[in-house]
Structures are given as structure tokens and as C-alpha cells.
Short mmCIF file of C-alpha atoms in Angstrom, two decimals:
data_model
loop_
_atom_site.label_atom_id
_atom_site.label_comp_id
_atom_site.label_asym_id
_atom_site.label_seq_id
_atom_site.Cartn_x
_atom_site.Cartn_y
_atom_site.Cartn_z
CA UNK K 1 -63.73 84.04 203.69
CA UNK K 2 -66.38 83.65 201.03
CA UNK K 3 -68.40 80.84 202.59
CA UNK K 4 -70.08 78.56 200.09
CA UNK K 5 -73.78 77.89 200.21
CA UNK K 6 -74.53 74.33 201.36
CA UNK K 7 -75.03 71.97 198.46
CA UNK K 8 -73.95 74.49 195.88
CA UNK K 9 -72.52 72.49 192.95
CA UNK K 10 -70.07 74.99 191.51
CA UNK K 11 -67.49 77.01 193.41
CA UNK K 12 -67.60 80.58 192.16
CA UNK K 13 -66.04 83.82 193.32
CA UNK K 14 -68.23 86.84 193.79
CA UNK K 15 -66.89 88.32 190.58
CA UNK K 16 -64.94 86.64 187.79
CA UNK K 17 -62.60 88.07 185.22
CA UNK K 18 -64.10 87.08 181.85
CA UNK K 19 -60.79 87.62 180.06
CA UNK K 20 -59.09 84.90 182.10
CA UNK K 21 -62.03 82.57 181.50
CA UNK K 22 -61.67 83.23 177.77
CA UNK K 23 -57.95 82.43 177.79
CA UNK K 24 -58.40 79.31 179.89
CA UNK K 25 -61.19 78.11 177.58
CA UNK K 26 -59.06 78.83 174.52
CA UNK K 27 -56.23 76.82 176.04
CA UNK K 28 -58.30 73.74 176.88
CA UNK K 29 -60.19 73.72 173.56
CA UNK K 30 -56.98 73.99 171.54
CA UNK K 31 -55.34 71.17 173.52
CA UNK K 32 -58.38 68.91 173.15
CA UNK K 33 -58.51 69.51 169.39
CA UNK K 34 -54.78 68.80 169.14
CA UNK K 35 -55.04 65.52 171.03
CA UNK K 36 -58.23 64.29 169.36
CA UNK K 37 -57.32 65.31 165.81
CA UNK K 38 -57.48 61.70 164.46
CA UNK K 39 -61.14 61.60 165.51
CA UNK K 40 -62.18 65.04 164.24
CA UNK K 41 -63.19 66.39 160.80
CA UNK K 42 -60.20 67.08 158.51
CA UNK K 43 -61.30 70.73 158.27
CA UNK K 44 -60.00 71.18 161.82
CA UNK K 45 -56.48 70.23 160.78
CA UNK K 46 -55.38 73.88 160.77
CA UNK K 47 -56.42 74.27 164.39
CA UNK K 48 -54.81 70.92 165.20
CA UNK K 49 -51.43 72.10 163.91
CA UNK K 50 -51.32 74.87 166.51
CA UNK K 51 -53.27 73.25 169.34
CA UNK K 52 -50.15 72.22 171.24
CA UNK K 53 -49.52 75.85 172.24
CA UNK K 54 -52.54 75.68 174.57
CA UNK K 55 -50.32 74.03 177.17
CA UNK K 56 -47.94 76.99 177.05
CA UNK K 57 -50.90 79.31 177.62
CA UNK K 58 -51.84 77.19 180.66
CA UNK K 59 -48.29 77.59 181.96
CA UNK K 60 -48.47 81.38 181.73
CA UNK K 61 -51.87 81.47 183.44
CA UNK K 62 -50.63 79.23 186.25
CA UNK K 63 -47.47 81.26 186.69
CA UNK K 64 -49.47 84.47 186.98
CA UNK K 65 -52.20 83.15 189.27
CA UNK K 66 -50.00 81.13 191.61
CA UNK K 67 -47.38 83.87 191.61
CA UNK K 68 -50.09 86.33 192.64
CA UNK K 69 -51.22 84.04 195.47
CA UNK K 70 -47.72 83.75 196.90
CA UNK K 71 -46.56 87.34 196.34
CA UNK K 72 -49.72 89.20 197.39
CA UNK K 73 -49.18 88.72 201.16
CA UNK K 74 -45.69 90.21 200.89
CA UNK K 75 -47.04 93.15 198.87
CA UNK K 76 -49.52 93.72 201.73
CA UNK K 77 -46.77 93.65 204.35
CA UNK K 78 -47.33 90.05 205.48
CA UNK K 79 -44.09 88.15 204.76
CA UNK K 80 -44.36 84.57 203.58
CA UNK K 81 -43.49 82.20 206.43
CA UNK K 82 -43.21 78.48 207.01
CA UNK K 83 -46.86 78.17 208.03
CA UNK K 84 -47.96 80.02 204.89
CA UNK K 85 -45.90 77.69 202.70
CA UNK K 86 -47.30 74.61 204.39
CA UNK K 87 -50.81 75.98 203.95
CA UNK K 88 -50.08 76.60 200.27
CA UNK K 89 -48.94 73.00 199.82
CA UNK K 90 -52.02 71.74 201.63
CA UNK K 91 -54.34 73.76 199.40
CA UNK K 92 -52.51 72.55 196.30
CA UNK K 93 -52.88 68.95 197.44
CA UNK K 94 -56.64 69.35 197.93
CA UNK K 95 -56.90 71.04 194.52
CA UNK K 96 -54.83 68.62 192.43
CA UNK K 97 -54.54 65.20 193.99
CA UNK K 98 -58.15 63.96 194.31
CA UNK K 99 -59.06 64.31 190.63
CA UNK K 100 -55.59 63.36 189.44
CA UNK K 101 -55.38 60.21 191.57
CA UNK K 102 -58.89 59.22 190.51
CA UNK K 103 -57.82 59.31 186.87
CA UNK K 104 -54.51 57.55 187.64
CA UNK K 105 -56.52 54.74 189.30
CA UNK K 106 -58.64 54.41 186.15
CA UNK K 107 -55.52 54.14 184.02
CA UNK K 108 -53.95 51.58 186.36
CA UNK K 109 -56.93 49.32 186.96
CA UNK K 110 -59.19 49.74 183.91
CA UNK K 111 -57.27 48.73 180.76
CA UNK K 112 -60.10 49.92 178.49
CA UNK K 113 -59.50 53.46 179.81
CA UNK K 114 -56.00 53.59 178.28
CA UNK K 115 -55.93 55.36 174.93
CA UNK K 116 -52.58 53.66 174.20
CA UNK K 117 -51.47 50.13 175.12
CA UNK K 118 -48.60 50.95 177.45
CA UNK K 119 -48.75 53.10 180.58
CA UNK K 120 -45.81 54.61 182.52
CA UNK K 121 -44.96 52.78 185.72
CA UNK K 122 -47.22 53.63 188.65
CA UNK K 123 -44.34 55.16 190.61
CA UNK K 124 -43.75 57.70 187.83
CA UNK K 125 -47.39 58.78 187.85
CA UNK K 126 -47.65 58.88 191.64
CA UNK K 127 -44.44 60.92 192.04
CA UNK K 128 -45.16 63.29 189.13
CA UNK K 129 -41.93 62.28 187.41
CA UNK K 130 -43.27 60.70 184.22
CA UNK K 131 -42.06 63.72 182.23
CA UNK K 132 -38.50 63.20 183.51
CA UNK K 133 -38.41 59.45 182.89
CA UNK K 134 -40.51 59.26 179.75
CA UNK K 135 -39.99 56.23 177.48
CA UNK K 136 -41.21 57.85 174.28
CA UNK K 137 -42.97 56.50 172.25
CA UNK K 138 -43.32 53.27 174.26
CA UNK K 139 -45.37 54.79 177.12
CA UNK K 140 -47.98 57.02 175.51
CA UNK K 141 -51.02 56.22 177.66
CA UNK K 142 -51.72 59.30 179.82
CA UNK K 143 -48.74 60.99 178.18
CA UNK K 144 -50.41 64.37 178.63
CA UNK K 145 -49.62 64.09 182.36
CA UNK K 146 -46.21 65.55 181.48
CA UNK K 147 -47.53 69.10 181.81
CA UNK K 148 -49.11 68.30 185.20
CA UNK K 149 -45.71 67.08 186.37
CA UNK K 150 -44.18 70.43 185.42
CA UNK K 151 -46.95 72.25 187.27
CA UNK K 152 -46.35 70.16 190.41
CA UNK K 153 -42.62 70.85 190.32
CA UNK K 154 -43.44 74.54 189.97
CA UNK K 155 -45.83 74.43 192.95
CA UNK K 156 -43.14 72.75 195.04
CA UNK K 157 -40.28 75.11 194.20
CA UNK K 158 -41.91 78.53 193.76
CA UNK K 159 -42.82 79.13 197.45
CA UNK K 160 -39.22 78.45 198.45
CA UNK K 161 -37.96 80.80 195.75
CA UNK K 162 -40.39 83.51 196.86
CA UNK K 163 -39.29 83.05 200.47
CA UNK K 164 -35.64 83.47 199.47
CA UNK K 165 -36.21 86.48 197.23
CA UNK K 166 -38.47 88.36 199.65
CA UNK K 167 -36.18 88.17 202.68
CA UNK K 168 -34.09 90.99 201.27
CA UNK K 169 -36.15 92.10 198.30
CA UNK K 170 -34.72 94.18 195.49
CA UNK K 171 -35.75 94.80 191.91
CA UNK K 172 -32.24 94.03 190.69
CA UNK K 173 -32.13 90.65 192.42
CA UNK K 174 -35.57 89.69 191.14
CA UNK K 175 -34.81 90.69 187.55
CA UNK K 176 -31.51 88.82 187.73
CA UNK K 177 -33.29 85.66 188.91
CA UNK K 178 -35.84 85.80 186.09
CA UNK K 179 -33.16 86.52 183.48
CA UNK K 180 -30.82 83.77 184.63
CA UNK K 181 -33.57 81.15 184.67
CA UNK K 182 -34.88 82.18 181.24
CA UNK K 183 -31.42 82.14 179.68
CA UNK K 184 -30.63 78.86 181.40
CA UNK K 185 -33.62 77.25 179.70
CA UNK K 186 -32.48 78.50 176.29
CA UNK K 187 -28.93 77.30 176.91
CA UNK K 188 -30.13 73.91 178.12
CA UNK K 189 -32.25 73.45 174.99
CA UNK K 190 -29.27 74.42 172.82
CA UNK K 191 -26.99 71.97 174.64
CA UNK K 192 -29.48 69.13 174.46
CA UNK K 193 -30.24 69.81 170.79
CA UNK K 194 -26.62 70.14 169.73
CA UNK K 195 -24.97 67.43 171.82
CA UNK K 196 -27.68 64.86 172.58
CA UNK K 197 -30.60 65.05 170.16
CA UNK K 198 -28.68 65.46 166.92
CA UNK K 199 -26.21 62.79 167.97
CA UNK K 200 -29.05 60.27 167.94
CA UNK K 201 -29.80 58.02 165.00
CA UNK K 202 -32.57 58.93 162.59
CA UNK K 203 -34.89 56.40 164.22
CA UNK K 204 -34.23 57.82 167.69
CA UNK K 205 -34.21 61.51 166.75
CA UNK K 206 -37.84 62.27 167.67
CA UNK K 207 -37.94 60.13 170.82
CA UNK K 208 -34.77 61.75 172.12
CA UNK K 209 -36.06 65.23 171.21
CA UNK K 210 -39.29 64.68 173.10
CA UNK K 211 -37.56 63.12 176.09
CA UNK K 212 -34.72 65.61 176.40
CA UNK K 213 -36.28 68.90 175.26
CA UNK K 214 -40.07 68.90 174.98
CA UNK K 215 -41.10 67.11 178.18
CA UNK K 216 -38.56 67.95 180.94
CA UNK K 217 -39.38 70.60 183.52
CA UNK K 218 -35.99 72.29 183.30
CA UNK K 219 -36.41 73.03 179.57
CA UNK K 220 -40.04 74.23 179.76
CA UNK K 221 -40.11 76.89 182.49
CA UNK K 222 -40.54 79.84 180.10
CA UNK K 223 -44.31 80.19 180.50
CA UNK K 224 -44.38 79.78 184.26
CA UNK K 225 -41.56 82.30 184.69
CA UNK K 226 -43.31 84.82 182.44
CA UNK K 227 -46.53 84.48 184.39
CA UNK K 228 -44.76 85.02 187.72
CA UNK K 229 -42.96 88.04 186.25
CA UNK K 230 -46.32 89.57 185.29
CA UNK K 231 -47.65 88.95 188.81
CA UNK K 232 -44.56 90.62 190.25
CA UNK K 233 -45.02 93.63 187.98
CA UNK K 234 -48.69 93.97 188.88
CA UNK K 235 -48.10 93.80 192.64
CA UNK K 236 -44.86 95.72 193.08
CA UNK K 237 -44.74 98.21 190.21
CA UNK K 238 -48.27 99.71 190.17
CA UNK K 239 -47.26 102.66 188.00
CA UNK K 240 -45.87 100.38 185.30
CA UNK K 241 -48.91 98.16 185.61
CA UNK K 242 -51.25 101.14 185.30
CA UNK K 243 -49.70 102.07 181.95
CA UNK K 244 -50.02 98.50 180.71
CA UNK K 245 -53.57 98.17 182.03
CA UNK K 246 -54.76 101.22 180.11
CA UNK K 247 -53.61 99.79 176.78
CA UNK K 248 -55.53 96.53 176.57
CA UNK K 249 -55.95 96.45 172.79
CA UNK K 250 -52.36 97.40 172.02
CA UNK K 251 -51.13 94.86 174.57
CA UNK K 252 -53.23 92.10 173.00
CA UNK K 253 -52.08 92.94 169.47
CA UNK K 254 -48.44 93.03 170.53
CA UNK K 255 -48.86 89.67 172.24
CA UNK K 256 -50.45 88.26 169.08
CA UNK K 257 -47.50 89.43 166.98
CA UNK K 258 -45.11 87.70 169.39
CA UNK K 259 -47.13 84.47 169.21
CA UNK K 260 -47.00 84.63 165.40
CA UNK K 261 -43.26 85.31 165.53
CA UNK K 262 -42.82 82.26 167.77
CA UNK K 263 -44.76 80.08 165.36
CA UNK K 264 -42.77 81.46 162.41
CA UNK K 265 -39.54 80.20 163.99
CA UNK K 266 -41.12 76.72 163.90
CA UNK K 267 -42.43 76.99 160.36
CA UNK K 268 -45.96 77.27 161.80
CA UNK K 269 -45.85 73.68 162.92
CA UNK K 270 -45.04 71.46 165.91
CA UNK K 271 -41.58 71.93 167.52
CA UNK K 272 -39.04 69.92 165.58
CA UNK K 273 -35.35 69.03 166.12
CA UNK K 274 -34.49 70.47 162.72
CA UNK K 275 -35.72 73.96 163.73
CA UNK K 276 -32.84 75.28 165.81
CA UNK K 277 -34.14 78.84 166.14
CA UNK K 278 -37.59 77.57 167.02
CA UNK K 279 -36.33 75.18 169.69
CA UNK K 280 -34.35 78.00 171.28
CA UNK K 281 -36.74 80.95 170.95
CA UNK K 282 -40.28 79.72 170.27
CA UNK K 283 -41.08 78.90 173.91
CA UNK K 284 -39.93 82.26 175.36
CA UNK K 285 -41.62 84.18 172.53
CA UNK K 286 -44.86 82.27 173.03
CA UNK K 287 -44.65 82.85 176.76
CA UNK K 288 -44.11 86.58 176.37
CA UNK K 289 -46.95 86.82 173.87
CA UNK K 290 -49.34 84.93 176.12
CA UNK K 291 -48.22 87.01 179.09
CA UNK K 292 -49.33 90.11 177.20
CA UNK K 293 -52.64 88.38 176.50
CA UNK K 294 -53.09 87.83 180.23
CA UNK K 295 -52.23 91.49 180.86
CA UNK K 296 -54.80 92.49 178.24
CA UNK K 297 -57.39 90.24 179.90
CA UNK K 298 -56.87 92.20 183.12
CA UNK K 299 -56.82 95.61 181.44
CA UNK K 300 -59.60 98.17 181.64
CA UNK K 301 -60.19 97.86 177.90
CA UNK K 302 -59.39 95.50 175.07
CA UNK K 303 -60.92 92.57 173.16
CA UNK K 304 -60.59 90.08 176.02
CA UNK K 305 -62.92 92.06 178.29
CA UNK K 306 -65.96 90.63 176.49
CA UNK K 307 -67.89 87.92 178.34
CA UNK K 308 -68.24 85.03 175.89
CA UNK K 309 -71.00 82.45 176.53
CA UNK K 310 -69.87 79.09 177.95
CA UNK K 311 -66.29 80.21 178.63
CA UNK K 312 -66.85 80.32 182.38
CA UNK K 313 -68.15 76.76 182.36
CA UNK K 314 -65.27 75.55 180.17
CA UNK K 315 -62.74 77.30 182.39
CA UNK K 316 -64.27 75.65 185.45
CA UNK K 317 -64.10 72.19 183.88
CA UNK K 318 -60.65 72.67 182.33
CA UNK K 319 -58.70 70.49 184.77
CA UNK K 320 -61.11 67.56 184.68
CA UNK K 321 -61.47 67.86 180.92
CA UNK K 322 -57.70 67.87 180.48
CA UNK K 323 -57.36 64.75 182.62
CA UNK K 324 -60.05 62.72 180.87
CA UNK K 325 -60.58 63.78 177.26
CA UNK K 326 -58.15 61.37 175.55
CA UNK K 327 -59.37 58.34 177.46
CA UNK K 328 -63.06 59.22 177.04
CA UNK K 329 -62.66 59.63 173.28
CA UNK K 330 -60.89 56.27 173.14
CA UNK K 331 -63.55 54.48 175.22
CA UNK K 332 -66.29 56.02 173.08
CA UNK K 333 -64.77 54.61 169.92
CA UNK K 334 -64.32 51.22 171.50
CA UNK K 335 -67.93 51.15 172.74
CA UNK K 336 -69.88 52.87 169.95
CA UNK K 337 -69.25 51.26 166.54
CA UNK K 338 -70.72 54.27 164.71
CA UNK K 339 -67.83 56.42 165.96
CA UNK K 340 -65.12 54.10 164.63
CA UNK K 341 -63.27 55.79 161.76
CA UNK K 342 -66.05 58.39 161.63
CA UNK K 343 -64.58 61.88 161.26
CA UNK K 344 -67.82 63.70 160.53
CA UNK K 345 -69.12 66.70 162.46
CA UNK K 346 -71.95 64.72 164.15
CA UNK K 347 -69.37 62.20 165.41
CA UNK K 348 -67.17 65.05 166.65
CA UNK K 349 -70.17 66.62 168.42
CA UNK K 350 -71.00 63.36 170.18
CA UNK K 351 -67.37 62.93 171.23
CA UNK K 352 -67.32 66.48 172.60
CA UNK K 353 -70.54 65.89 174.55
CA UNK K 354 -69.18 62.67 176.08
CA UNK K 355 -65.94 64.40 177.04
CA UNK K 356 -67.85 67.23 178.71
CA UNK K 357 -70.12 64.80 180.56
CA UNK K 358 -67.11 62.88 181.90
CA UNK K 359 -65.37 66.10 182.92
CA UNK K 360 -68.51 67.36 184.66
CA UNK K 361 -68.87 64.10 186.59
CA UNK K 362 -65.24 64.20 187.73
CA UNK K 363 -65.58 67.85 188.69
CA UNK K 364 -68.80 67.48 190.68
CA UNK K 365 -68.09 64.10 192.25
CA UNK K 366 -64.40 64.59 193.10
CA UNK K 367 -63.14 68.15 192.68
CA UNK K 368 -66.03 69.99 194.32
CA UNK K 369 -66.30 67.82 197.49
CA UNK K 370 -62.58 68.13 198.16
CA UNK K 371 -62.61 71.87 197.51
CA UNK K 372 -65.45 72.19 200.03
CA UNK K 373 -63.45 70.09 202.50
CA UNK K 374 -60.37 72.22 201.92
CA UNK K 375 -62.23 75.45 202.53
CA UNK K 376 -64.05 74.12 205.61
CA UNK K 377 -60.73 73.08 207.13
CA UNK K 378 -59.24 76.44 206.20
CA UNK K 379 -62.08 78.25 207.95
CA UNK K 380 -61.07 76.69 211.27
CA UNK K 381 -57.70 78.45 211.29
CA UNK K 382 -57.71 81.47 209.02
CA UNK K 383 -59.81 83.51 206.63
CA UNK K 384 -58.09 83.90 203.26
CA UNK K 385 -59.97 84.73 200.10
CA UNK K 386 -60.29 81.44 198.26
CA UNK K 387 -61.10 82.25 194.64
CA UNK K 388 -61.21 79.38 192.17
CA UNK K 389 -60.04 81.71 189.41
CA UNK K 390 -56.81 82.27 191.33
CA UNK K 391 -56.51 78.59 192.16
CA UNK K 392 -55.59 76.88 188.88
CA UNK K 393 -54.86 73.22 188.38
CA UNK K 394 -53.30 73.45 184.93
#
């Protein structure tokens, strides 16, 4: 185990992969710009149009990293057992719940913290089911928790799926599982779009679309599945992975073309109920494109191998920043009159600084102590490699 120096403020592995930091930073920055667009300079509107895809990039990263955690023991001849699954759940709880519950408490007990007037019921937030029981657009405070709900459902189900698939492992069975789940998501979106969404009145069209297609876990598994598929390829088909790893630039460019193709099916805009092809194919195309970006980030060459300043820090703060950025921007505008209706670059810079300060405080005061506690408890029983970069929250 990589023991942490006493009092060390940031948890770092001995060596990081700069490409993954770059992708994680790109994801969080794009999401923040998307959410805070009404507060930002109009010149950022182009970025804002596409910022929503940052969540899909997070899904792919989580699928790959968590898939690697769960599959690596089996690849090393150590089958996943009940104790390993329980340990995985324990580590996830230490990683996610402290910061998440801290922010939930702020939303529940500090009305000023809410960026929108109405908050989902506490039981939805505490059970990670707000994405399944969303009252859109009535309950928009902390609405971005929908993606965290999907992540939690993924963390709960994936170990059980890995346990089932690795008891009698076969390439055919694994490919069949990935294919069936991917096609099931496409079919579910088609069914919901054709029979539920378009049957709604014009006033209810968008709310029903968001509730039945955009937010639910069962219609948004494309990215997580793609990430797990890449982890499986890397661990169990080293010859295939070696070929992919040696073509970092080509892999990145191919992924970029797939991302552009996905956006083209949506008219280079936000997913819409009037874009049938986009609703069906944009999410899997985006996921495949981002999966190739992740592969390029891990390759021996390619544009994502460069170490970009500040990306490591942004990647480290990504979870806390995701949790807090909407509320912090709202509180800032309620507390600082100069920021009200001010969409200049200085106002945007101040908002960004405040968001980063809040994220840093949540990270250092909540995330880090509980990660230390998790790793100290882990040291009493076993000695796994605990690398923050393979321990994502979003």
C-alpha cells in the first residue's frame, strides 16, 4: 500500500497519467460552462451548446476506471469474491458519501444554497433515486445529482455482474452481455420516444423527454458500458490492446470523428425529442468516441500524452467542483451585487475563483479526511494499491 505522509493535503499516486487528467479536466470544465452559461460572457455560448457532453465523458472514464478495479484481480488470477465486493462497496461509500451528504445537507437546511426554488424530496437525494423520480421542471435545485445517481447504480450493480461473468468466463458471453445491454438502451429510448414522449402534449413534451429518456439510468448506460468494455479489452486481450496503444494519434482522431458524428445527429445542439436519430444513436456514438479518447490517453503516443498545467489540480477537485458549482455561483450573485446580471469576463473570473475555492474547501475538509480514514482502515486488513486516479467519483 502506498502509505500517505501524515498531514499531506492531497492524495496522489506515485505516478499519474496526464491524459486522464486532461480528459477529466475537460469534462468538468465543459459541464461547469454548460451549467453557468447564464452568468458567463456570451462569447462562450458555443462552448455552452456542447458542454452537456462532459457528463458522458465522465461516464466513460468511470466505466473504464471502476471496470479496471473490479476486473484486474481476476486478470491476475484472484477471482472476485464476496469479501472483495463488500470491500469495494465500503471504499465507494468512503469516496462518495461524505462530500455528497455534506452538499445534500446544505441544500436541505440552507435555502440560500439552492440555485432553484424547489428541491427534490430528501428521500430521493438520500437514496440516489432523484433521476428516476424527477419532477421536471418543478424540482431543479441540485438537478445535476442525476448523473451521480446513475454512477451509484453502476457501482452497485457492476460488481455483481462481474462476479456472474467471471465464474465461467468466455469472450462470447462477455461480448453478448455488452451487445445486449447497448441495444437494450437504444430500444428503450426508441420505445419511450415513440410511445411516451411524443404522446405528450406540447407543454409536457420536454418534461416527459427529460424524465423518461435523458435522466433515467436504464437509458443512459452507454458511456459506462463502453468504459468497462475498454477495461476488459486492456486486461484480457493484451495483443489487441498493444495495437491500439501504439496508435494514439489515430485513435484520438477516430474518436473525435465519432464525437462529431454524434453531435451531427443532434444538429450540433442539446438532445431533443424531435431528433429521432440523435436520441437513438448520439449517446452510443459519443461513448465510443470518448472511449477512443481514453485509449489514446493511455497510449504510448498521441496528443493526450502532454502534461497540461493545472489539469491535475482540476481533475483532483472535479467531484467537489461538480457538487458545488451551481450553488456557489447562485450564492455569489445573491451576495455580491456587482455580479448580478454581469456577464463580463471579470465577473466570470470571480465566479470561477469562488467555485474553485468552495471545491477546494470541500475537498480538503471532507474528501481528504475520509479518504485517509478509508485507507487507514484498509491497511489493517489488506494492502491494495489505492490510486486516486483509479478511484473516480464522477
